[in-house]
Coordinates of C-alpha atoms in Angstrom, one line a residue:
Chain W
M1 CA -0.1 0.5 0.2
G2 CA 3.0 2.4 0.4
R3 CA 2.9 2.9 -3.0
E4 CA -0.9 4.2 -3.0
P5 CA -1.2 8.1 -3.0
A6 CA -2.8 9.6 -0.3
A7 CA -6.2 11.0 -1.5
G8 CA -4.7 14.6 -1.0
V9 CA -1.8 13.6 -3.0
S10 CA -3.6 12.6 -5.7
T11 CA -5.8 15.7 -6.0
A12 CA -2.9 18.2 -5.3
M13 CA -0.9 16.2 -8.1
Q14 CA -1.0 18.1 -11.4
E15 CA -1.3 15.6 -14.0
H16 CA 0.8 16.9 -16.9
W17 CA 3.0 15.8 -19.8
E18 CA 6.3 16.7 -21.2
H19 CA 8.6 16.4 -23.9
Y20 CA 12.2 15.9 -23.4
E21 CA 15.6 15.7 -25.0
H22 CA 16.7 13.6 -27.1
G23 CA 19.2 14.0 -30.2
A24 CA 17.7 13.1 -33.5
D25 CA 14.1 12.7 -31.6
I26 CA 11.8 13.1 -28.6
G27 CA 11.0 11.7 -25.5
V28 CA 7.4 11.5 -24.5
R29 CA 6.9 11.9 -20.6
G30 CA 3.3 11.5 -19.1
I31 CA 2.7 12.5 -15.4
G32 CA 0.0 10.6 -13.6
A33 CA -1.5 10.3 -10.4
T34 CA -1.9 6.8 -11.4
M35 CA 0.6 4.4 -13.7
A36 CA -2.7 4.1 -16.2
G37 CA -2.9 8.5 -15.8
A38 CA 1.1 8.5 -16.5
F39 CA -0.1 6.8 -19.7
E40 CA -2.7 8.6 -21.0
Q41 CA -0.1 11.5 -20.8
A42 CA 2.9 10.0 -22.3
A43 CA 0.0 9.3 -25.1
L44 CA -0.9 12.6 -25.2
A45 CA 2.9 13.6 -25.3
L46 CA 2.9 11.4 -28.1
T47 CA 0.2 13.4 -29.8
A48 CA 1.9 16.6 -29.1
V49 CA 5.0 15.2 -30.9
I50 CA 2.6 15.8 -34.4
T51 CA 0.4 18.3 -33.2
D52 CA -1.2 20.4 -30.2
P53 CA -3.3 17.7 -28.7
V54 CA -5.6 20.8 -27.6
G55 CA -6.7 21.1 -31.0
V56 CA -8.0 17.7 -32.2
A57 CA -11.5 16.8 -31.7
V58 CA -12.9 14.0 -29.7
H59 CA -15.2 13.0 -31.1
D60 CA -14.5 9.5 -32.3
A61 CA -13.7 6.6 -30.1
I62 CA -11.4 3.9 -30.6
D63 CA -10.6 0.8 -28.2
I64 CA -7.4 -0.4 -27.9
A65 CA -6.0 -3.5 -25.8
C66 CA -2.5 -4.8 -25.4
E67 CA -0.5 -6.9 -23.2
A68 CA 3.1 -6.9 -22.1
P69 CA 5.9 -9.1 -19.5
D70 CA 6.7 -5.6 -17.5
A71 CA 5.1 -2.3 -16.9
E72 CA 8.1 -0.6 -19.3
L73 CA 7.2 -2.8 -22.4
L74 CA 3.5 -2.0 -21.8
L75 CA 4.5 1.7 -22.3
A76 CA 5.9 1.3 -25.4
Q77 CA 3.6 -1.6 -26.5
W78 CA 0.8 1.0 -25.9
L79 CA 2.5 4.0 -27.4
N80 CA 3.0 1.5 -30.2
A81 CA -0.3 0.3 -30.7
L82 CA -0.9 4.4 -31.1
V83 CA 1.1 4.8 -33.5
Y84 CA -0.4 2.3 -35.8
E85 CA -3.9 3.4 -35.4
M86 CA -2.8 7.0 -36.4
A87 CA -1.0 5.6 -39.3
V88 CA -3.6 3.2 -40.5
R89 CA -6.9 5.3 -39.8
R90 CA -5.3 8.2 -40.3
M91 CA -6.6 9.3 -37.1
L92 CA -5.0 11.7 -34.3
F93 CA -6.1 11.4 -30.9
G94 CA -6.8 14.5 -28.0
R95 CA -7.8 12.4 -25.2
Y96 CA -6.9 8.7 -23.7
R97 CA -9.0 7.1 -21.0
V98 CA -6.6 3.8 -20.0
E99 CA -7.0 0.9 -17.4
I100 CA -4.3 -0.9 -16.6
D101 CA -5.0 -4.9 -14.9
G102 CA -1.5 -6.2 -13.7
T103 CA 0.3 -6.7 -17.5
R104 CA -2.8 -6.0 -19.4
L105 CA -4.0 -2.3 -20.8
R106 CA -7.3 -1.7 -22.8
A107 CA -8.1 1.7 -23.6
Q108 CA -9.9 3.9 -25.6
A109 CA -8.4 6.9 -27.4
F110 CA -11.0 10.0 -28.8
G111 CA -9.6 11.5 -31.8
E112 CA -11.0 12.4 -35.3
P113 CA -9.8 11.8 -38.7
T114 CA -6.0 13.9 -40.2
S115 CA -6.5 16.6 -41.3
V116 CA -3.5 18.8 -42.8
E117 CA -5.0 22.2 -43.4
R118 CA -6.3 22.2 -39.2
H119 CA -3.8 19.9 -37.6
R120 CA -0.7 21.1 -39.8
P121 CA 1.5 17.4 -38.5
A122 CA 5.1 18.0 -38.0
V123 CA 6.1 14.9 -38.1
E124 CA 5.0 11.1 -38.3
V125 CA 6.5 9.2 -35.6
K126 CA 7.7 5.8 -36.7
G127 CA 7.5 4.1 -33.4
A128 CA 8.2 4.0 -29.7
T129 CA 11.8 2.9 -28.7
Y130 CA 13.0 1.7 -25.8
T131 CA 15.5 4.1 -25.3
S132 CA 15.3 5.7 -21.7
L133 CA 12.1 3.5 -21.2
R134 CA 10.5 3.8 -17.7
V135 CA 7.5 3.7 -15.7
A136 CA 8.0 3.9 -12.2
P137 CA 6.2 5.5 -8.7
T138 CA 7.0 9.4 -8.1
A139 CA 8.9 10.7 -5.0
D140 CA 5.5 12.4 -4.6
G141 CA 3.3 9.3 -4.8
G142 CA 2.5 9.6 -8.5
W143 CA 3.7 7.8 -11.7
M144 CA 6.2 8.9 -14.1
A145 CA 5.8 7.2 -17.8
Q146 CA 8.2 7.7 -20.5
T147 CA 10.2 6.7 -23.5
V148 CA 12.1 7.9 -26.5
V149 CA 9.6 8.4 -30.3
D150 CA 11.5 7.5 -33.2
V151 CA 10.7 10.4 -36.2
Chain B
M1 CA 33.0 13.1 -25.5
N2 CA 36.1 12.8 -23.1
L3 CA 39.2 12.2 -25.7
D4 CA 41.3 10.5 -22.6
E5 CA 39.2 7.3 -22.9
L6 CA 40.2 6.8 -26.2
V7 CA 43.4 5.8 -28.1
R8 CA 44.5 7.9 -31.0
R9 CA 45.5 5.0 -34.1
G10 CA 45.7 7.7 -37.0
P11 CA 44.6 11.5 -37.0
C12 CA 40.3 10.2 -37.7
E13 CA 41.2 7.1 -35.8
W14 CA 40.3 6.6 -32.4
E15 CA 39.8 2.9 -30.2
V16 CA 38.2 2.4 -27.3
P17 CA 40.2 -0.4 -25.9
M18 CA 38.5 -3.8 -24.7
R19 CA 37.1 -3.4 -20.9
G20 CA 34.3 -5.1 -18.9
D21 CA 32.2 -7.4 -21.2
M22 CA 33.2 -5.8 -24.5
R23 CA 34.0 -8.6 -27.1
V24 CA 36.1 -6.1 -29.3
P25 CA 37.1 -3.0 -28.7
A26 CA 35.0 -0.2 -30.5
I27 CA 36.5 2.3 -33.1
V28 CA 35.4 5.7 -33.6
Y29 CA 36.0 7.1 -37.1
G30 CA 36.0 11.2 -37.0
S31 CA 38.3 14.5 -36.7
E32 CA 39.4 15.3 -33.1
A33 CA 37.2 18.2 -33.4
L34 CA 33.8 16.5 -34.8
V35 CA 34.8 13.3 -32.3
A36 CA 35.3 15.7 -29.1
E37 CA 31.4 17.1 -29.9
M38 CA 30.0 13.8 -29.7
D39 CA 27.7 12.8 -27.3
D40 CA 29.2 10.0 -24.3
K41 CA 26.6 8.0 -25.4
V42 CA 28.3 7.2 -29.0
L43 CA 31.0 5.6 -26.8
E44 CA 28.8 3.8 -24.5
Q45 CA 26.5 2.2 -27.2
A46 CA 29.1 1.6 -29.6
S47 CA 31.0 -0.4 -26.9
N48 CA 27.7 -1.9 -25.7
V49 CA 27.9 -3.2 -29.3
A50 CA 30.6 -4.8 -28.7
K51 CA 29.9 -6.9 -26.0
L52 CA 27.2 -8.8 -28.7
P53 CA 27.7 -12.3 -29.2
G54 CA 29.6 -13.5 -32.4
I55 CA 30.2 -9.8 -33.0
V56 CA 33.5 -9.7 -35.3
R57 CA 36.8 -7.7 -34.9
A58 CA 35.1 -4.3 -33.8
S59 CA 32.0 -1.7 -32.9
Y60 CA 32.8 0.7 -35.7
A61 CA 31.0 4.4 -35.3
M62 CA 31.0 6.5 -38.4
P63 CA 31.9 10.5 -38.4
D64 CA 28.9 11.0 -38.2
A65 CA 27.8 8.9 -35.1
H66 CA 25.2 10.4 -32.3
W67 CA 22.9 8.8 -29.5
G68 CA 20.9 6.6 -30.9
Y69 CA 18.7 3.9 -29.6
G70 CA 21.1 0.0 -28.8
F71 CA 23.4 0.8 -31.5
P72 CA 24.9 4.2 -32.3
I73 CA 23.1 5.9 -35.6
G74 CA 26.6 5.8 -37.7
G75 CA 26.8 2.3 -36.1
V76 CA 28.5 -0.8 -38.3
A77 CA 28.8 -4.1 -36.6
A78 CA 29.1 -7.5 -38.7
F79 CA 28.4 -11.1 -36.7
D80 CA 29.7 -14.2 -37.4
P81 CA 26.6 -16.6 -37.6
E82 CA 29.0 -20.1 -37.1
R83 CA 30.2 -18.1 -33.7
G84 CA 27.1 -17.5 -32.4
G85 CA 26.3 -14.4 -34.1
V86 CA 23.5 -12.4 -33.7
V87 CA 21.1 -9.9 -35.5
S88 CA 19.3 -7.3 -34.1
A89 CA 16.3 -5.3 -34.8
G90 CA 17.4 -2.5 -32.7
G91 CA 21.1 -2.4 -35.1
V92 CA 19.2 -1.9 -38.0
G93 CA 16.3 0.8 -36.5
F94 CA 12.3 1.3 -37.6
D95 CA 13.0 2.8 -40.5
I96 CA 14.4 -0.5 -42.6
S97 CA 16.4 0.2 -45.8
C98 CA 16.2 4.3 -45.2
G99 CA 18.0 5.3 -48.1
V100 CA 18.9 8.2 -50.4
R101 CA 19.1 8.1 -54.0
C102 CA 20.4 10.3 -57.0
L103 CA 19.2 10.9 -60.7
L104 CA 20.9 12.6 -63.0
T105 CA 18.8 14.9 -65.1
G106 CA 20.9 15.6 -68.1
L107 CA 19.8 19.4 -67.4
R108 CA 22.4 21.8 -66.3
A109 CA 21.2 24.1 -63.4
E110 CA 20.0 27.6 -65.8
D111 CA 17.7 24.6 -67.3
I112 CA 16.0 24.5 -63.2
L113 CA 16.7 27.9 -62.8
A114 CA 14.3 28.8 -65.8
V115 CA 11.1 26.6 -64.4
Q116 CA 12.2 26.6 -60.3
R117 CA 9.1 27.6 -59.5
P118 CA 6.5 25.5 -61.7
L119 CA 9.3 22.5 -61.0
A120 CA 8.9 23.3 -56.8
E121 CA 4.9 23.0 -57.5
A122 CA 4.8 20.4 -59.7
L123 CA 6.8 18.2 -57.6
F124 CA 5.1 19.2 -54.5
A125 CA 1.7 18.4 -56.2
R126 CA 3.0 15.0 -57.4
I127 CA 4.6 13.5 -54.6
P128 CA 2.9 12.5 -51.5
A129 CA 4.7 13.7 -48.7
G130 CA 4.2 14.3 -45.4
V131 CA 1.5 13.0 -42.5
G132 CA -1.5 11.1 -43.7
S133 CA -0.6 11.3 -47.1
T134 CA -1.1 8.1 -49.0
G135 CA 0.1 6.9 -52.8
A136 CA -2.5 6.5 -55.5
I137 CA -1.1 2.6 -56.1
R138 CA -3.3 0.3 -54.0
L139 CA -1.9 -3.5 -53.5
D140 CA -3.8 -6.6 -52.9
V141 CA -2.4 -9.3 -51.0
A142 CA -1.3 -10.8 -54.3
R143 CA 0.8 -7.8 -55.3
M144 CA 1.9 -7.1 -51.9
E145 CA 3.9 -10.4 -51.9
A146 CA 5.2 -9.2 -54.8
M147 CA 6.2 -6.1 -54.2
L148 CA 8.1 -7.4 -51.2
V149 CA 10.1 -10.1 -52.7
G150 CA 10.8 -8.0 -56.2
G151 CA 11.8 -4.7 -54.7
A152 CA 12.9 -2.1 -56.9
R153 CA 12.5 -5.0 -59.8
W154 CA 9.1 -5.7 -59.2
A155 CA 8.3 -1.9 -59.6
V156 CA 10.3 -1.7 -63.2
D157 CA 7.6 -4.9 -64.2
Q158 CA 5.1 -2.5 -63.3
G159 CA 6.4 -0.1 -65.4
W160 CA 8.0 2.0 -62.9
G161 CA 11.4 2.7 -64.3
T162 CA 13.3 1.1 -67.0
P163 CA 15.8 -2.2 -66.1
A164 CA 18.9 0.2 -66.8
D165 CA 18.0 1.3 -63.2
L166 CA 18.0 -2.1 -62.1
E167 CA 22.0 -2.0 -62.5
R168 CA 22.3 1.0 -59.9
I169 CA 21.0 -0.1 -57.0
E170 CA 22.3 -2.2 -54.2
E171 CA 21.3 -6.1 -54.7
R172 CA 20.4 -5.0 -58.5
G173 CA 17.0 -3.9 -56.9
Q174 CA 15.8 -7.2 -55.6
M175 CA 17.1 -8.4 -51.8
P176 CA 17.1 -12.2 -51.4
H177 CA 15.5 -14.2 -49.7
A178 CA 12.5 -12.3 -48.2
K179 CA 10.1 -13.9 -46.6
P180 CA 6.5 -11.9 -46.6
D181 CA 5.0 -14.4 -44.7
K182 CA 7.3 -13.1 -41.7
V183 CA 5.7 -10.0 -42.3
S184 CA 2.5 -9.5 -40.2
A185 CA -0.7 -8.9 -41.6
L186 CA -0.6 -5.4 -39.3
A187 CA 2.6 -4.3 -40.8
K188 CA 1.2 -5.3 -44.3
K189 CA -2.1 -3.0 -43.5
R190 CA 0.1 -0.4 -42.6
Q191 CA 1.8 -0.1 -45.9
R192 CA -1.9 -0.8 -48.0
D193 CA -2.2 2.9 -48.8
E194 CA 1.9 4.5 -48.6
M195 CA 3.1 2.8 -51.6
G196 CA 5.1 6.2 -53.5
T197 CA 5.1 8.2 -50.0
L198 CA 7.6 10.4 -48.8
G199 CA 6.9 10.3 -45.5
S200 CA 8.2 13.2 -42.5
G201 CA 10.7 14.3 -40.6
N202 CA 14.0 14.4 -42.0
H203 CA 12.7 13.1 -45.7
Y204 CA 12.9 14.8 -48.8
L205 CA 13.2 14.9 -52.3
E206 CA 15.9 17.7 -53.8
V207 CA 16.8 19.4 -56.9
Q208 CA 20.7 19.9 -56.9
R209 CA 22.9 21.7 -58.8
V210 CA 26.8 20.4 -58.6
A211 CA 28.6 22.7 -57.0
E212 CA 32.0 21.6 -56.7
V213 CA 34.2 18.8 -58.2
F214 CA 36.8 17.3 -56.0
D215 CA 37.7 14.5 -58.1
E216 CA 37.2 15.0 -62.1
S217 CA 37.8 11.2 -63.2
I218 CA 35.7 9.7 -60.7
A219 CA 33.0 12.6 -61.5
G220 CA 33.3 12.0 -65.1
A221 CA 32.6 8.2 -64.3
F222 CA 29.6 9.3 -62.6
G223 CA 28.4 11.8 -65.4
L224 CA 28.5 14.3 -62.9
R225 CA 30.0 18.4 -64.0
V226 CA 29.8 20.8 -62.2
D227 CA 26.6 23.4 -62.8
D228 CA 24.8 19.9 -63.8
A229 CA 20.9 19.5 -62.0
V230 CA 20.6 16.4 -60.6
V231 CA 17.7 14.9 -58.4
M232 CA 18.3 13.3 -54.8
I233 CA 15.4 11.6 -52.8
H234 CA 16.0 10.6 -49.4
C235 CA 13.2 8.2 -47.8
G236 CA 12.9 4.5 -46.8
S237 CA 10.2 1.6 -46.5
R238 CA 7.4 3.7 -44.5
G239 CA 5.1 2.1 -42.4
L240 CA 5.6 -1.5 -43.2
G241 CA 9.5 -1.2 -42.2
H242 CA 8.8 0.9 -39.1
Q243 CA 6.0 -1.9 -38.2
I244 CA 8.7 -4.6 -38.6
G245 CA 11.0 -2.7 -36.7
T246 CA 8.5 -2.5 -34.0
E247 CA 7.1 -6.1 -33.5
F248 CA 10.9 -7.7 -33.8
L249 CA 12.2 -5.5 -31.5
R250 CA 9.8 -6.3 -28.6
E251 CA 9.7 -9.8 -29.4
M252 CA 13.3 -10.5 -29.5
A253 CA 13.7 -8.2 -26.5
I254 CA 11.7 -10.7 -24.9
A255 CA 13.2 -13.7 -26.2
A256 CA 16.9 -12.2 -25.3
K257 CA 16.7 -14.3 -21.8
G258 CA 15.8 -18.1 -23.4
F259 CA 18.9 -17.6 -25.5
G260 CA 20.8 -17.1 -22.6
I261 CA 22.1 -12.9 -24.2
A262 CA 22.5 -10.4 -21.5
L263 CA 21.2 -7.1 -23.3
P264 CA 23.5 -4.4 -21.7
D265 CA 20.3 -2.4 -23.1
R266 CA 17.3 -3.3 -24.1
E267 CA 17.0 -1.8 -27.5
L268 CA 20.1 -3.8 -28.4
A269 CA 16.9 -6.5 -28.7
C270 CA 18.7 -9.6 -30.6
A271 CA 18.6 -13.1 -31.6
P272 CA 21.2 -15.6 -32.7
I273 CA 20.9 -15.1 -36.6
R274 CA 20.8 -19.5 -36.3
S275 CA 17.5 -19.3 -34.6
D276 CA 13.9 -19.0 -35.6
L277 CA 13.3 -15.6 -34.5
G278 CA 16.8 -14.2 -35.9
E279 CA 15.4 -16.4 -39.7
A280 CA 12.4 -14.5 -39.2
Y281 CA 13.3 -11.2 -38.6
L282 CA 15.7 -11.4 -41.5
G283 CA 12.9 -12.7 -43.7
A284 CA 10.6 -9.9 -42.9
M285 CA 13.5 -7.3 -42.3
R286 CA 14.8 -8.2 -46.4
S287 CA 10.9 -8.2 -47.4
A288 CA 11.1 -4.3 -46.2
I289 CA 14.7 -3.6 -47.9
N290 CA 12.4 -4.2 -51.0
C291 CA 9.9 -2.3 -50.0
A292 CA 12.0 0.6 -49.4
L293 CA 13.6 -0.1 -52.7
A294 CA 10.1 -0.5 -54.6
N295 CA 8.9 3.0 -53.0
R296 CA 11.9 4.9 -54.1
Q297 CA 11.8 3.6 -57.5
I298 CA 8.0 4.7 -57.5
L299 CA 9.3 7.8 -56.6
T300 CA 11.7 7.9 -59.2
H301 CA 8.7 7.6 -61.9
L302 CA 6.3 10.4 -60.5
V303 CA 9.3 12.5 -60.7
R304 CA 10.6 11.4 -64.4
E305 CA 6.6 12.2 -65.2
V306 CA 7.0 15.4 -63.6
F307 CA 10.3 16.5 -65.5
A308 CA 8.9 15.5 -68.7
G309 CA 6.5 17.4 -68.5
L310 CA 8.2 20.4 -67.6
L311 CA 11.7 19.9 -69.4
P312 CA 11.1 17.4 -72.1
A313 CA 15.0 17.9 -72.7
A314 CA 15.6 15.6 -69.4
R315 CA 17.3 12.2 -69.5
M316 CA 17.1 10.8 -66.3
P317 CA 19.4 8.0 -65.8
L318 CA 19.9 6.4 -61.9
L319 CA 23.3 7.4 -60.3
Y320 CA 22.8 5.2 -57.8
D321 CA 20.5 4.0 -54.7
V322 CA 22.0 3.4 -51.2
S323 CA 20.4 2.1 -48.5
H324 CA 21.2 3.3 -44.7
N325 CA 19.7 1.4 -42.1
T326 CA 20.6 -2.7 -42.9
C327 CA 21.5 -5.3 -42.1
K328 CA 23.0 -8.0 -44.9
L329 CA 24.9 -10.7 -45.4
E330 CA 28.5 -10.2 -47.1
T331 CA 31.7 -11.5 -48.0
H332 CA 34.7 -10.3 -46.1
R333 CA 38.3 -11.4 -45.3
I334 CA 39.2 -11.9 -41.5
D335 CA 42.5 -12.3 -40.5
G336 CA 43.3 -13.9 -43.8
H337 CA 39.7 -15.7 -44.2
E338 CA 37.1 -15.2 -45.8
R339 CA 34.1 -15.1 -43.4
A340 CA 30.5 -15.0 -44.1
L341 CA 28.9 -12.2 -41.9
F342 CA 25.8 -10.2 -41.4
V343 CA 26.8 -6.7 -41.2
H344 CA 24.6 -4.4 -39.6
R345 CA 24.6 -0.5 -40.9
K346 CA 22.7 1.9 -38.5
G347 CA 22.3 5.2 -40.3
A348 CA 25.6 4.4 -42.4
T349 CA 25.9 3.6 -45.7
R350 CA 27.9 0.6 -47.4
A351 CA 31.1 1.5 -49.7
L352 CA 32.0 -0.9 -52.1
G353 CA 35.5 -0.2 -53.4
P354 CA 37.0 0.1 -56.8
G355 CA 36.7 -3.6 -58.4
H356 CA 34.0 -5.4 -56.0
P357 CA 32.6 -8.1 -58.1
E358 CA 29.3 -6.5 -56.5
L359 CA 29.1 -3.7 -58.8
P360 CA 28.3 -3.1 -62.4
E361 CA 31.0 -2.9 -64.7
S362 CA 30.2 1.1 -65.4
L363 CA 30.9 1.3 -61.5
R364 CA 33.5 -1.1 -61.3
L365 CA 36.5 1.4 -61.5
A366 CA 35.2 3.9 -60.0
G367 CA 33.9 2.5 -57.0
Q368 CA 30.6 2.5 -55.4
P369 CA 29.2 6.0 -55.7
V370 CA 28.2 6.9 -51.4
L371 CA 25.5 9.2 -51.6
I372 CA 25.6 11.8 -48.5
G373 CA 22.8 13.9 -47.5
G374 CA 22.6 17.2 -45.5
S375 CA 20.6 19.8 -44.4
M376 CA 18.4 21.9 -46.4
G377 CA 20.9 24.8 -46.2
T378 CA 23.9 22.9 -46.5
G379 CA 24.0 20.4 -49.4
S380 CA 24.7 17.0 -49.8
Y381 CA 28.0 14.9 -51.3
V382 CA 28.5 12.6 -53.1
L383 CA 31.6 10.1 -52.3
A384 CA 33.1 6.6 -53.4
G385 CA 33.7 3.4 -51.8
T386 CA 37.8 3.0 -51.5
A387 CA 39.6 -0.4 -51.0
R388 CA 40.9 0.8 -47.7
S389 CA 37.3 0.8 -46.6
E390 CA 37.1 -3.0 -46.5
S391 CA 39.7 -3.2 -43.6
L392 CA 38.7 0.1 -41.6
A393 CA 34.9 -0.7 -40.9
F394 CA 33.7 -3.8 -43.8
S395 CA 33.3 -1.5 -46.5
S396 CA 31.1 1.5 -44.9
A397 CA 31.2 5.2 -44.4
C398 CA 29.1 7.9 -42.8
H399 CA 24.9 8.6 -44.5
G400 CA 24.7 12.7 -43.5
A401 CA 25.2 15.3 -41.4
G402 CA 23.1 14.4 -38.2
R403 CA 21.4 17.0 -35.8
A404 CA 23.6 19.2 -34.0
M405 CA 20.0 20.2 -32.0
S406 CA 16.7 18.5 -31.1
R407 CA 13.4 19.5 -32.5
H408 CA 12.6 21.8 -29.4
Q409 CA 15.4 23.8 -29.3
A410 CA 14.9 24.4 -33.5
V411 CA 11.2 24.8 -32.8
A412 CA 12.4 27.6 -30.0
C413 CA 15.0 29.2 -32.8
W414 CA 13.2 29.4 -35.8
R415 CA 9.6 29.6 -37.4
G416 CA 9.0 27.2 -40.6
R417 CA 7.5 30.4 -43.3
Q418 CA 10.9 32.3 -41.9
V419 CA 13.2 29.2 -42.7
V420 CA 11.3 29.0 -46.6
D421 CA 12.2 33.1 -46.7
D422 CA 15.4 32.6 -45.6
L423 CA 16.3 30.0 -48.0
A424 CA 14.2 31.6 -50.9
A425 CA 16.4 34.4 -51.0
R426 CA 19.9 31.7 -50.9
G427 CA 17.6 30.5 -54.4
I428 CA 16.4 27.6 -52.7
M429 CA 12.7 26.8 -53.2
V430 CA 11.3 24.7 -50.5
R431 CA 7.8 23.5 -50.2
S432 CA 6.6 21.3 -47.6
P433 CA 3.1 20.5 -46.2
S434 CA 4.2 21.6 -42.1
S435 CA 5.6 24.6 -41.2
R436 CA 6.3 23.2 -37.8
G437 CA 8.1 20.2 -40.1
I438 CA 10.5 22.9 -42.0
A439 CA 11.3 24.5 -38.3
E440 CA 12.3 21.3 -36.9
E441 CA 14.7 20.2 -40.4
A442 CA 16.0 24.2 -40.3
P443 CA 19.4 24.1 -41.9
G444 CA 21.2 25.4 -38.6
A445 CA 19.5 22.3 -36.5
Y446 CA 22.1 20.5 -38.4
K447 CA 25.6 19.7 -38.0
D448 CA 27.8 20.8 -41.2
V449 CA 27.7 17.9 -43.6
S450 CA 31.0 18.9 -45.0
E451 CA 33.3 18.6 -41.8
V452 CA 31.5 14.6 -41.7
V453 CA 32.3 14.4 -45.4
D454 CA 36.4 16.1 -45.0
A455 CA 36.8 13.6 -42.0
T456 CA 35.4 10.1 -43.8
D457 CA 37.2 10.4 -46.9
A458 CA 40.5 11.7 -44.3
A459 CA 39.9 8.5 -43.1
G460 CA 39.6 6.6 -45.9
L461 CA 36.6 5.5 -45.7
A462 CA 35.7 7.0 -48.7
R463 CA 36.5 9.6 -51.3
K464 CA 35.1 12.9 -51.5
V465 CA 34.1 13.0 -55.5
A466 CA 31.3 16.2 -55.4
K467 CA 29.4 18.5 -53.9
L468 CA 25.5 19.3 -54.4
V469 CA 23.7 22.3 -53.2
P470 CA 19.8 22.0 -53.1
L471 CA 18.0 24.4 -56.1
V472 CA 14.2 23.1 -55.2
C473 CA 13.2 20.5 -51.3
V474 CA 10.3 19.1 -50.7
K475 CA 10.1 18.1 -47.2
G476 CA 7.5 15.7 -46.1

């Protein structure tokens, strides 16, 4: 139970995403009250590599399920599932809902078809790598999930 | 990078002596200035590669090496299947067979300048570029299989190009032993609409002017004179390659333990060449190489159509086509004996020297053209393979400039519009669907490719032949 955030910490925690530097590419990092929250934020960071997530309408929902032997591979698997869905459906996602049960992840991604005019997508993500791949509790009782994506 | 950790072996050759679990030394090629500027991670990653089973001679880093995934970008390593050697999905990367091809035009730069704007518009209209763009070609299951086996040869059979093109492509345009049945349904689906598309990021199509010739004799053999116009295409295996890279990286990372391979970094995920997984990856990866070759061949056809419309005098034979991210079975001489090795080149170009039997007759005296892409502003280079390169780094050379700053820093420094205007003022016409994409790829975000090329030449990896500067650039 030691890693379960106290309610106060949870509400005080600012869920957010950020990018970090990696030579030729970009690191995506999500911070959340839970591991699932951190995965949602990391996915927003992924969208932000391509376009501003705020500008993506969230009227279509798609279901995603994946599993992996550990939390870190699960993060890579999750981000790669999104890379795949974005490529095949030619969609962008602006909101995510993630549930994690052990080594399994079920999620919904909300978005719309890519519009070059409106979204002005900067770059296509080829895949999530295992470089600096990390899923870990944070000092304030939340979770952090990060990896570098290849663009 | 701290030079004190390295032993200098020559003006442009540095050795990381074996330590810890390293099975061979790591060798970094580059001038003192370039190596000093390299990220410490290059050293760490090149040393990690040296720990993998079956590695032969050394783990190499080219003069443009930078921090990559598992392998450094600009990394070269060969593995012997008879000595437990491995094949690594991370060692090839996501964009399998990403590469560059160069077309001659038979035109002079002034011919291009006379139609520069309409040519830029026509190329931008005709070449699908950027996120979400689709090609005009839809492949059903049977044609997808044929493409994955046939590569550029398949594309030529479809009418996209001529048989003469195939002579000027590595493996004559068709990577043998591709196994499309090892390519997942997901990867094939991801490729369905992406044949004949450029992609995004650092991928581009440029019309260039030969600005300088350094070796008249080899340039003559390549058909390059000062002020000639050429076309350079940089792109890869699109969604299919990315998906294969993603899937096998995962599978190899999970399976490594079962093979008794201790991975110094998960991204170095690999499997014995002589294993079902290793062979499955090779079959899939070779299919992706064919996909990249077919893709560049289709783009070539589109470019030729655009030129035929605007510049009917153009004659556009292929100078050469090189791939940067590959693992290939090659014969190399090790300690006096010929051995069949699986050579990984991650962000490195194969550079066969004069006389190599794999070169077409027309290039055998000059050596293989080595095409080095630079940034939008600084220009590109044509080099030629040397005989020495074989003993230096299994006949390999650099592949490009490498970034000097991250995409984030670049966006903070420049706006896309401003970059386009600045380049226009210098006579370079840029077209792209993404303004932010242009800012991320701004010339100032890249190292000067000249320094990398000079070091490659000085190290003996390849010989400098000509410098090219852009006139028109279509960015993905």
